[in-house]
Amino acid sequence: WTGGLFRPATGLFRFDRSPPSASKRTISCSSCVRSTVNSPPDGSQQKPYSFEPLSGRALVRVHGEDSVSFLQGLMTNDMRHFEHSRAIYTMFLRVNGRVFCDALVYRHPEAKGNDDFLLECDRPAASRLEKHLKLYRLRKKVQVLLDETYHTWVAYRAQADPEAKALPVDERKAHPDPHLFKDPRLPRLGYRVLMGSNGDQTEKLDRLLETFPGEITTVPRYVPFRYTLGVGEGELNLPDGKAFPLESNCDWLHGVSFHKGCYIGQELTARTYHTGVTRKRLMPLQFEGLPLEDVPIDVLREADIKNQAGASVGKLRGYSAGQGLGLLRIEKVLPAGGPLTLSVPGITHSIVCHTIRPFWWPNETNTRS
């Protein structure tokens, strides 16, 4: 699985073996791109930003004069947010209200009009999403196609205060690069960057590395970082036909509008929201050591999570490098705390993990029966 949800893939870039100087670090890559990253001009010891390719993500392009109204009727978020934003988070639902897939929607960086969008989703879901959109196109003046023009990268700071800003970009000014998008879910998730698939990447890498005082990572670290925040993304964390948008924290990640009107799957989502009760949510899991590195993916999928009394409190939805995601019954794990145990078929010893309340959750969470 190249998305890194359970297995890290081999990194595209490597650092030179020679130690860097105090003011610069030299980075080389397999395509012979060489870049230098200058230390902050003020000499501050700020934490570095990681800049990493997301090989498990793909893009679907939707464009045409009816594209806004077309997408408005198919997804959970409101396309009117593009009046003041360049990117939004959303989910596409099945008619029964369960998640079909989640996506980040960008205004096309090179489009001249306001009717051209790129939908970033999990790579295995891209062809399904394309077919799903074409199914509902009908007489709409809109084109839907897989887009291979760009590859998605992410820039983020793993070590920072919870409320720290994502990047050293002045939000009051225009974005310096139209291919740079602030992640609309959480500031801590940093920025998405659309890198061209063709041509020499040296100039763009140099420019981005000047904006992001950090490094190009040698191994994928974004997924375990995202898990520490309790944020799900893609097929494994949000399985098609099983996950629900509110249990997946889509509402708290600014991905659902409850004022836009009808869309596919809207009825159950709206009813759940207005009752004010969501008993289960995706939450971060931290494991003691690295207990699951050699366990097959199919064995880990939906593994049972139990509390100290042996009662089931949830299911595993992702694991990477000692960090995980669990769909947990909130009232059973908070505020009591205490260790949890993962029950994996074929493993007899205890696999202990812990969960916490994500810092970005609202102060009050209604989980009443």
Short mmCIF file of C-alpha atoms in Angstrom, two decimals:
data_model
loop_
_atom_site.label_atom_id
_atom_site.label_comp_id
_atom_site.label_asym_id
_atom_site.label_seq_id
_atom_site.Cartn_x
_atom_site.Cartn_y
_atom_site.Cartn_z
CA TRP A 1 0.00 0.00 0.00
CA THR A 2 1.90 3.01 -1.26
CA GLY A 3 -0.13 5.54 0.71
CA GLY A 4 1.89 4.63 3.78
CA LEU A 5 -1.13 3.91 5.95
CA PHE A 6 0.40 0.70 7.22
CA ARG A 7 3.69 0.32 5.38
CA PRO A 8 6.17 3.16 4.76
CA ALA A 9 7.35 3.32 1.17
CA THR A 10 10.91 3.98 0.13
CA GLY A 11 11.66 7.71 0.14
CA LEU A 12 12.38 9.54 -3.09
CA PHE A 13 15.06 11.76 -1.65
CA ARG A 14 18.22 11.25 0.37
CA PHE A 15 20.50 13.52 2.34
CA ASP A 16 24.18 13.83 1.54
CA ARG A 17 26.36 11.83 3.91
CA SER A 18 28.59 14.78 4.65
CA PRO A 19 27.44 16.76 7.70
CA PRO A 20 25.73 20.07 6.89
CA SER A 21 27.15 23.38 7.96
CA ALA A 22 25.52 25.47 10.63
CA SER A 23 23.86 27.77 8.10
CA LYS A 24 22.99 25.42 5.23
CA ARG A 25 21.98 21.88 4.46
CA THR A 26 22.56 20.32 1.07
CA ILE A 27 19.90 17.99 -0.28
CA SER A 28 20.16 15.70 -3.27
CA CYS A 29 17.57 13.50 -4.93
CA SER A 30 17.41 10.56 -7.28
CA SER A 31 16.71 12.85 -10.23
CA CYS A 32 19.92 14.79 -9.54
CA VAL A 33 18.14 17.87 -8.22
CA ARG A 34 20.32 19.75 -5.78
CA SER A 35 18.94 22.37 -3.44
CA THR A 36 20.13 24.28 -0.40
CA VAL A 37 17.99 25.31 2.53
CA ASN A 38 19.07 28.48 4.27
CA SER A 39 18.63 28.88 7.99
CA PRO A 40 16.12 31.51 9.10
CA PRO A 41 17.62 34.99 8.57
CA ASP A 42 16.90 36.00 12.15
CA GLY A 43 18.88 33.04 13.46
CA SER A 44 15.90 31.64 15.36
CA GLN A 45 15.91 27.95 16.20
CA GLN A 46 12.48 27.19 14.79
CA LYS A 47 11.51 23.59 14.17
CA PRO A 48 12.01 22.40 10.58
CA TYR A 49 9.25 21.79 8.10
CA SER A 50 9.08 18.48 6.28
CA PHE A 51 8.36 18.47 2.56
CA GLU A 52 7.17 15.07 1.36
CA PRO A 53 5.58 13.48 -1.75
CA LEU A 54 2.21 11.79 -1.26
CA SER A 55 2.40 8.96 -3.77
CA GLY A 56 -0.86 7.46 -2.53
CA ARG A 57 -2.92 10.46 -3.65
CA ALA A 58 -4.40 11.24 -7.09
CA LEU A 59 -6.33 14.06 -8.76
CA VAL A 60 -9.66 14.19 -10.58
CA ARG A 61 -10.38 17.31 -12.63
CA VAL A 62 -13.88 18.76 -12.91
CA HIS A 63 -14.37 21.76 -15.19
CA GLY A 64 -17.08 23.43 -17.23
CA GLU A 65 -19.65 26.17 -16.77
CA ASP A 66 -21.89 23.97 -14.59
CA SER A 67 -19.08 22.57 -12.42
CA VAL A 68 -19.99 24.57 -9.30
CA SER A 69 -23.67 23.58 -9.23
CA PHE A 70 -22.73 20.03 -10.27
CA LEU A 71 -20.37 19.51 -7.33
CA GLN A 72 -22.71 21.37 -4.96
CA GLY A 73 -25.30 18.62 -5.30
CA LEU A 74 -22.87 15.75 -4.78
CA MET A 75 -20.73 16.60 -1.77
CA THR A 76 -21.04 17.53 1.90
CA ASN A 77 -19.35 20.94 1.78
CA ASP A 78 -20.53 24.19 0.20
CA MET A 79 -18.93 25.32 -3.07
CA ARG A 80 -19.75 28.91 -2.13
CA HIS A 81 -16.72 28.80 0.18
CA PHE A 82 -14.63 29.29 -2.96
CA GLU A 83 -15.75 32.91 -2.96
CA HIS A 84 -13.10 33.48 -0.28
CA SER A 85 -11.04 30.24 -0.28
CA ARG A 86 -8.83 28.32 -2.67
CA ALA A 87 -9.32 24.89 -1.10
CA ILE A 88 -12.00 23.07 0.88
CA TYR A 89 -12.35 19.65 2.48
CA THR A 90 -15.37 17.51 1.64
CA MET A 91 -16.82 14.03 1.43
CA PHE A 92 -18.85 12.27 -1.24
CA LEU A 93 -21.54 10.04 0.24
CA ARG A 94 -23.59 7.09 -0.89
CA VAL A 95 -27.37 7.44 -0.93
CA ASN A 96 -27.55 5.74 2.49
CA GLY A 97 -25.36 8.47 4.02
CA ARG A 98 -22.18 6.40 4.34
CA VAL A 99 -18.87 7.70 3.03
CA PHE A 100 -17.99 7.01 -0.60
CA CYS A 101 -14.67 8.88 -0.35
CA ASP A 102 -13.20 12.06 1.08
CA ALA A 103 -11.42 14.72 -0.96
CA LEU A 104 -9.61 18.03 -0.88
CA VAL A 105 -10.99 20.33 -3.57
CA TYR A 106 -8.70 22.96 -5.10
CA ARG A 107 -9.34 25.74 -7.54
CA HIS A 108 -7.21 24.78 -10.55
CA PRO A 109 -3.95 26.74 -10.18
CA GLU A 110 -3.71 27.55 -13.89
CA ALA A 111 -7.39 28.08 -14.69
CA LYS A 112 -8.48 31.45 -16.04
CA GLY A 113 -12.10 31.15 -14.93
CA ASN A 114 -13.92 30.13 -11.76
CA ASP A 115 -15.27 26.81 -13.00
CA ASP A 116 -12.20 24.57 -12.97
CA PHE A 117 -11.38 22.37 -9.95
CA LEU A 118 -9.03 19.57 -8.92
CA LEU A 119 -10.24 16.93 -6.46
CA GLU A 120 -7.46 15.22 -4.50
CA CYS A 121 -8.41 11.80 -3.19
CA ASP A 122 -6.88 8.46 -2.34
CA ARG A 123 -5.30 6.93 -5.45
CA PRO A 124 -7.34 3.68 -5.28
CA ALA A 125 -10.52 5.78 -5.08
CA ALA A 126 -9.74 8.09 -8.01
CA SER A 127 -11.17 5.95 -10.80
CA ARG A 128 -14.25 5.17 -8.69
CA LEU A 129 -14.76 8.86 -8.01
CA GLU A 130 -14.42 9.66 -11.72
CA LYS A 131 -17.11 7.09 -12.57
CA HIS A 132 -19.30 8.28 -9.68
CA LEU A 133 -19.19 11.87 -10.93
CA LYS A 134 -19.85 10.88 -14.54
CA LEU A 135 -22.86 8.85 -13.41
CA TYR A 136 -24.54 12.02 -12.12
CA ARG A 137 -23.34 14.36 -14.88
CA LEU A 138 -26.50 13.90 -17.01
CA ARG A 139 -27.00 17.07 -19.09
CA LYS A 140 -24.67 19.25 -17.05
CA LYS A 141 -22.07 21.19 -19.01
CA VAL A 142 -19.13 19.71 -17.16
CA GLN A 143 -16.12 17.52 -17.95
CA VAL A 144 -14.72 14.91 -15.55
CA LEU A 145 -11.35 13.22 -16.04
CA LEU A 146 -8.38 11.81 -14.17
CA ASP A 147 -5.59 14.39 -14.07
CA GLU A 148 -1.93 13.37 -14.34
CA THR A 149 -0.58 16.91 -14.69
CA TYR A 150 0.37 17.21 -11.04
CA HIS A 151 1.66 15.13 -8.15
CA THR A 152 0.65 16.04 -4.60
CA TRP A 153 3.25 16.96 -1.98
CA VAL A 154 2.76 18.09 1.61
CA ALA A 155 4.70 20.60 3.70
CA TYR A 156 4.17 20.37 7.45
CA ARG A 157 5.90 20.89 10.77
CA ALA A 158 5.74 17.79 12.93
CA GLN A 159 7.23 19.40 16.04
CA ALA A 160 5.28 22.49 17.06
CA ASP A 161 2.96 23.85 19.69
CA PRO A 162 -0.60 22.63 19.09
CA GLU A 163 -1.88 26.07 18.15
CA ALA A 164 1.17 27.07 16.10
CA LYS A 165 0.61 28.40 12.61
CA ALA A 166 1.17 25.95 9.81
CA LEU A 167 3.89 27.76 7.87
CA PRO A 168 5.78 31.07 7.67
CA VAL A 169 3.41 32.43 5.02
CA ASP A 170 1.73 35.77 5.61
CA GLU A 171 -1.97 34.96 5.29
CA ARG A 172 -2.79 38.63 4.70
CA LYS A 173 -0.94 38.60 1.39
CA ALA A 174 -1.63 36.73 -1.81
CA HIS A 175 -0.17 33.24 -1.89
CA PRO A 176 3.32 33.36 -3.40
CA ASP A 177 2.65 30.28 -5.51
CA PRO A 178 -0.74 29.34 -7.03
CA HIS A 179 0.20 25.67 -6.62
CA LEU A 180 0.39 26.08 -2.82
CA PHE A 181 -2.79 25.43 -0.82
CA LYS A 182 -3.32 25.78 2.91
CA ASP A 183 -4.88 22.59 4.24
CA PRO A 184 -8.47 23.63 5.05
CA ARG A 185 -8.88 21.03 7.81
CA LEU A 186 -6.31 22.06 10.44
CA PRO A 187 -3.42 24.55 10.48
CA ARG A 188 -1.13 21.82 11.87
CA LEU A 189 -1.61 19.81 8.67
CA GLY A 190 0.37 22.45 6.80
CA TYR A 191 0.11 22.96 3.07
CA ARG A 192 -0.56 20.85 0.03
CA VAL A 193 1.65 21.54 -3.01
CA LEU A 194 0.79 20.53 -6.57
CA MET A 195 4.07 19.72 -8.31
CA GLY A 196 4.11 19.41 -12.10
CA SER A 197 4.56 15.87 -13.36
CA ASN A 198 6.69 16.92 -16.34
CA GLY A 199 9.83 19.00 -16.76
CA ASP A 200 12.70 19.95 -14.50
CA GLN A 201 11.64 20.32 -10.86
CA THR A 202 14.79 22.12 -9.72
CA GLU A 203 13.41 25.65 -9.86
CA LYS A 204 10.14 24.80 -8.10
CA LEU A 205 11.93 22.79 -5.41
CA ASP A 206 14.37 25.63 -4.81
CA ARG A 207 11.56 28.17 -4.52
CA LEU A 208 9.49 26.00 -2.18
CA LEU A 209 12.46 25.12 0.00
CA GLU A 210 13.08 28.83 0.46
CA THR A 211 9.48 29.23 1.65
CA PHE A 212 9.63 26.16 3.86
CA PRO A 213 12.77 26.23 6.06
CA GLY A 214 13.08 22.50 6.42
CA GLU A 215 13.96 19.33 4.62
CA ILE A 216 12.82 16.77 2.11
CA THR A 217 12.17 13.65 4.13
CA THR A 218 13.91 10.38 3.34
CA VAL A 219 10.98 8.23 4.50
CA PRO A 220 7.24 8.95 4.60
CA ARG A 221 6.45 10.44 7.99
CA TYR A 222 3.30 12.38 7.22
CA VAL A 223 0.87 9.51 7.86
CA PRO A 224 2.02 8.76 11.44
CA PHE A 225 2.12 12.52 12.06
CA ARG A 226 -1.47 12.81 10.83
CA TYR A 227 -2.45 9.91 13.07
CA THR A 228 -1.08 11.74 16.14
CA LEU A 229 -3.60 14.49 15.36
CA GLY A 230 -6.46 12.03 15.03
CA VAL A 231 -7.18 12.91 11.40
CA GLY A 232 -8.36 10.22 8.99
CA GLU A 233 -7.85 10.33 5.25
CA GLY A 234 -8.41 7.92 2.40
CA GLU A 235 -9.74 4.40 1.88
CA LEU A 236 -8.25 2.66 4.90
CA ASN A 237 -9.20 5.25 7.52
CA LEU A 238 -12.59 5.95 5.91
CA PRO A 239 -13.65 2.65 4.31
CA ASP A 240 -16.11 2.95 1.44
CA GLY A 241 -19.65 2.07 2.49
CA LYS A 242 -18.78 1.68 6.19
CA ALA A 243 -17.70 5.06 7.55
CA PHE A 244 -20.06 7.89 8.45
CA PRO A 245 -19.03 11.54 7.94
CA LEU A 246 -19.61 12.75 11.50
CA GLU A 247 -17.93 9.71 13.06
CA SER A 248 -15.01 10.54 10.75
CA ASN A 249 -14.86 14.10 12.21
CA CYS A 250 -15.77 15.66 8.88
CA ASP A 251 -17.89 18.27 10.65
CA TRP A 252 -15.05 19.32 12.97
CA LEU A 253 -12.60 19.39 10.05
CA HIS A 254 -14.73 21.99 8.23
CA GLY A 255 -15.95 19.49 5.66
CA VAL A 256 -19.74 19.60 6.12
CA SER A 257 -22.21 22.41 5.53
CA PHE A 258 -25.53 22.14 7.33
CA HIS A 259 -27.00 25.15 5.50
CA LYS A 260 -26.38 24.45 1.80
CA GLY A 261 -29.45 22.35 1.03
CA CYS A 262 -29.77 18.89 -0.47
CA TYR A 263 -26.97 16.65 -1.67
CA ILE A 264 -26.60 12.88 -2.06
CA GLY A 265 -26.59 11.22 1.38
CA GLN A 266 -27.62 14.43 3.14
CA GLU A 267 -30.68 13.13 5.01
CA LEU A 268 -28.93 10.84 7.52
CA THR A 269 -26.07 13.30 8.05
CA ALA A 270 -28.47 16.15 8.81
CA ARG A 271 -30.61 14.01 11.11
CA THR A 272 -27.56 12.85 13.08
CA TYR A 273 -26.33 16.42 13.40
CA HIS A 274 -29.66 17.79 14.61
CA THR A 275 -30.09 15.05 17.22
CA GLY A 276 -26.73 16.19 18.60
CA VAL A 277 -25.50 12.65 19.28
CA THR A 278 -22.39 11.07 17.77
CA ARG A 279 -21.26 8.23 20.02
CA LYS A 280 -18.15 7.17 18.08
CA ARG A 281 -15.36 9.25 16.56
CA LEU A 282 -11.97 8.70 14.99
CA MET A 283 -9.32 9.23 17.67
CA PRO A 284 -5.52 8.95 17.82
CA LEU A 285 -3.84 5.85 19.19
CA GLN A 286 -0.28 5.66 20.48
CA PHE A 287 1.24 2.20 20.78
CA GLU A 288 3.96 1.11 23.16
CA GLY A 289 6.94 0.40 20.90
CA LEU A 290 6.45 -0.78 17.31
CA PRO A 291 4.37 -3.92 17.85
CA LEU A 292 2.66 -4.23 14.46
CA GLU A 293 5.37 -3.62 11.87
CA ASP A 294 5.33 -7.19 10.54
CA VAL A 295 1.60 -7.89 10.79
CA PRO A 296 -0.21 -8.21 7.40
CA ILE A 297 -2.58 -5.41 6.49
CA ASP A 298 -5.60 -7.69 6.14
CA VAL A 299 -5.07 -8.98 9.69
CA LEU A 300 -4.93 -5.49 11.15
CA ARG A 301 -7.95 -4.17 9.30
CA GLU A 302 -10.83 -3.50 11.71
CA ALA A 303 -9.02 -5.20 14.63
CA ASP A 304 -10.97 -4.97 17.89
CA ILE A 305 -9.93 -2.50 20.61
CA LYS A 306 -10.83 -3.31 24.23
CA ASN A 307 -10.64 -1.47 27.54
CA GLN A 308 -9.21 -2.78 30.82
CA ALA A 309 -12.48 -4.57 31.60
CA GLY A 310 -12.26 -6.50 28.33
CA ALA A 311 -15.20 -4.71 26.73
CA SER A 312 -14.98 -3.69 23.08
CA VAL A 313 -14.67 0.09 22.69
CA GLY A 314 -13.83 0.41 19.00
CA LYS A 315 -12.02 -0.72 15.87
CA LEU A 316 -8.58 -0.02 14.42
CA ARG A 317 -8.71 2.19 11.33
CA GLY A 318 -5.01 2.70 10.63
CA TYR A 319 -1.48 2.05 11.88
CA SER A 320 1.94 3.43 10.95
CA ALA A 321 5.22 3.60 12.88
CA GLY A 322 3.73 3.21 16.36
CA GLN A 323 0.82 5.60 15.75
CA GLY A 324 -2.71 4.68 14.83
CA LEU A 325 -6.32 5.69 14.39
CA GLY A 326 -9.26 4.07 16.11
CA LEU A 327 -13.00 4.49 15.72
CA LEU A 328 -13.76 4.64 19.45
CA ARG A 329 -16.81 5.03 21.67
CA ILE A 330 -16.04 8.38 23.23
CA GLU A 331 -17.83 7.87 26.54
CA LYS A 332 -15.98 4.56 27.05
CA VAL A 333 -12.47 5.99 26.61
CA LEU A 334 -12.86 9.60 27.81
CA PRO A 335 -12.36 11.00 30.35
CA ALA A 336 -11.53 7.76 32.16
CA GLY A 337 -8.38 7.15 30.16
CA GLY A 338 -6.31 4.09 30.97
CA PRO A 339 -4.62 1.65 28.61
CA LEU A 340 -6.45 -0.02 25.76
CA THR A 341 -5.64 -3.39 24.22
CA LEU A 342 -5.67 -4.28 20.54
CA SER A 343 -6.95 -7.77 19.78
CA VAL A 344 -5.23 -9.11 16.64
CA PRO A 345 -5.94 -12.63 15.33
CA GLY A 346 -2.87 -14.84 15.63
CA ILE A 347 -1.12 -12.65 18.22
CA THR A 348 -1.35 -13.94 21.78
CA HIS A 349 0.55 -11.24 23.66
CA SER A 350 -1.08 -7.95 24.66
CA ILE A 351 -0.73 -4.99 22.30
CA VAL A 352 -1.19 -1.94 24.48
CA CYS A 353 -2.17 1.49 23.20
CA HIS A 354 -3.47 4.78 24.59
CA THR A 355 -5.73 7.49 23.27
CA ILE A 356 -6.13 11.19 24.01
CA ARG A 357 -8.69 13.85 23.24
CA PRO A 358 -7.40 15.77 20.18
CA PHE A 359 -6.61 19.39 21.01
CA TRP A 360 -8.72 20.66 18.10
CA TRP A 361 -11.96 19.03 19.24
CA PRO A 362 -14.67 21.37 20.59
CA ASN A 363 -14.75 21.79 24.35
CA GLU A 364 -18.08 20.00 24.67
CA THR A 365 -18.82 16.73 22.89
CA ASN A 366 -22.36 15.34 23.04
CA THR A 367 -22.25 11.53 23.21
CA ARG A 368 -25.36 10.83 25.26
CA SER A 369 -27.28 7.63 24.58
#
